[in-house]
Amino acid sequence: KLRRLPESIAMLEDALKVFVLAESSHELRETYATMAAVYAEMGNWRAAYEHLAQTKQTSERLLQNQLDQRFATLKVEFDTVAKEKENTLLLRENEANQKALEHERRARALQRAVIALTAVLALMLASLAVHQWHTTRRMRRLAMTDELTGVPNRRAVLRRLEPLLLETKARCVLLIIDIDHFKQINDRYGHPEGDEALKLVAACLRREVVEPAFLGRLGGEEFVIVMPEAELARGRALAEHIRLQVMKIDTRRWLAERQLTVSIGATLSGANDTMSTLLQRADAALYEAKRTGRNCVIVRLAQDRSTEAS
């Protein structure tokens, strides 16, 4: 009643040892029943079930002892008393049987209750497991998605790019797209407007990128597009198309007269390329695009390190 359940269990265990040594069946039965109730309050259903089973066994032994004693007494009375006591003996025997049946019914009711509690616990555990599974999937998705733009983040892109480069026959085009003068947008119009610019560019890129090509945000104002098994001419055409589409984004509502433009560095993977060398080459092409005036596409190839502007 004081809700000091662990202390109660400890004291009941001490009492149980005394009653076992004393072979005190009545006290054993009450102790097991009390321990079952305490374990149930603590949420330890297995221990509660085990002590309920002990309660049932003790009750049955106690009842059997009572029956044995009663039958012995009746036999003595039958031997010493006249035949007219026979009906009384039969009535008492019937009463004892009724009590035994009542105890059995109660034990079965307790067993059904324990089974029902076990089923409820199993359903709760299953529901928890399903919830945990959904939570894990959601967390994995969040870990691979850029929170601001909703496109895959750098980790997700690199995880898909790495196996492509390990396939010796697979060639892929990589584009790095950078928003021009993005720092000036943040400094002049504020970070909310800068975030809006990132979202609009990301939405534009998402519309233009079709599987098996995939898109991601490298960080800051940079995005990356990977085109597996694509020719350089096709990648350059997509880069130029994206550049023109970004220029069509209507920014008058929040950037006044300013127009969004992007610079793009493009490259084609080589046989000995790693993720690092491929990204460095595309980044060098992007730097060249920035240096030559922005709002253009620069291609840098692995074999001759040449550049081409469009």
XYZ file of N, CA, C and O in Angstrom, residues 64-80 89 92:
76
model
N -6.012 -30.974 -0.785
C -5.848 -32.430 -0.710
C -5.619 -32.878 0.724
O -6.164 -33.906 1.174
N -4.820 -32.083 1.475
C -4.609 -32.433 2.896
C -5.910 -32.350 3.682
O -6.204 -33.214 4.531
N -6.678 -31.298 3.376
C -7.969 -31.162 4.070
C -8.889 -32.338 3.753
O -9.570 -32.878 4.635
N -8.892 -32.712 2.458
C -9.737 -33.843 2.067
C -9.287 -35.150 2.734
O -10.119 -35.951 3.206
N -7.954 -35.319 2.750
C -7.442 -36.542 3.388
C -7.819 -36.597 4.865
O -8.238 -37.662 5.390
N -7.641 -35.437 5.527
C -8.010 -35.401 6.952
C -9.507 -35.630 7.155
O -9.931 -36.335 8.067
N -10.285 -34.979 6.228
C -11.735 -35.140 6.359
C -12.159 -36.589 6.142
O -12.967 -37.141 6.902
N -11.580 -37.231 5.086
C -11.947 -38.627 4.823
C -11.522 -39.555 5.959
O -12.222 -40.526 6.289
N -10.360 -39.240 6.571
C -9.924 -40.075 7.706
C -10.889 -39.948 8.867
O -11.249 -40.944 9.529
N -11.316 -38.691 9.097
C -12.272 -38.477 10.199
C -13.600 -39.181 9.930
O -14.187 -39.826 10.825
N -14.051 -39.060 8.673
C -15.316 -39.704 8.314
C -15.225 -41.238 8.441
O -16.199 -41.898 8.828
N -14.020 -41.752 8.067
C -13.865 -43.216 8.184
C -13.933 -43.663 9.638
O -14.541 -44.696 9.973
N -13.298 -42.861 10.545
C -13.352 -43.201 11.979
C -14.792 -43.140 12.471
O -15.273 -44.023 13.223
N -15.483 -42.056 12.026
C -16.884 -41.927 12.456
C -17.747 -43.055 11.880
O -18.665 -43.559 12.560
N -17.409 -43.425 10.634
C -18.187 -44.515 10.015
C -18.003 -45.832 10.769
O -18.943 -46.629 10.927
N -16.713 -46.024 11.243
C -16.423 -47.263 11.957
C -17.004 -47.283 13.363
O -17.233 -48.358 13.937
N -17.163 -46.112 13.974
C -17.592 -46.047 15.375
C -19.057 -45.684 15.560
O -19.615 -45.893 16.629
N -22.336 -38.619 6.319
C -21.022 -38.770 5.686
C -21.079 -38.468 4.194
O -20.210 -37.782 3.645
N -21.375 -34.733 3.601
C -20.106 -34.043 3.814
C -19.120 -34.317 2.663
O -18.383 -33.427 2.254
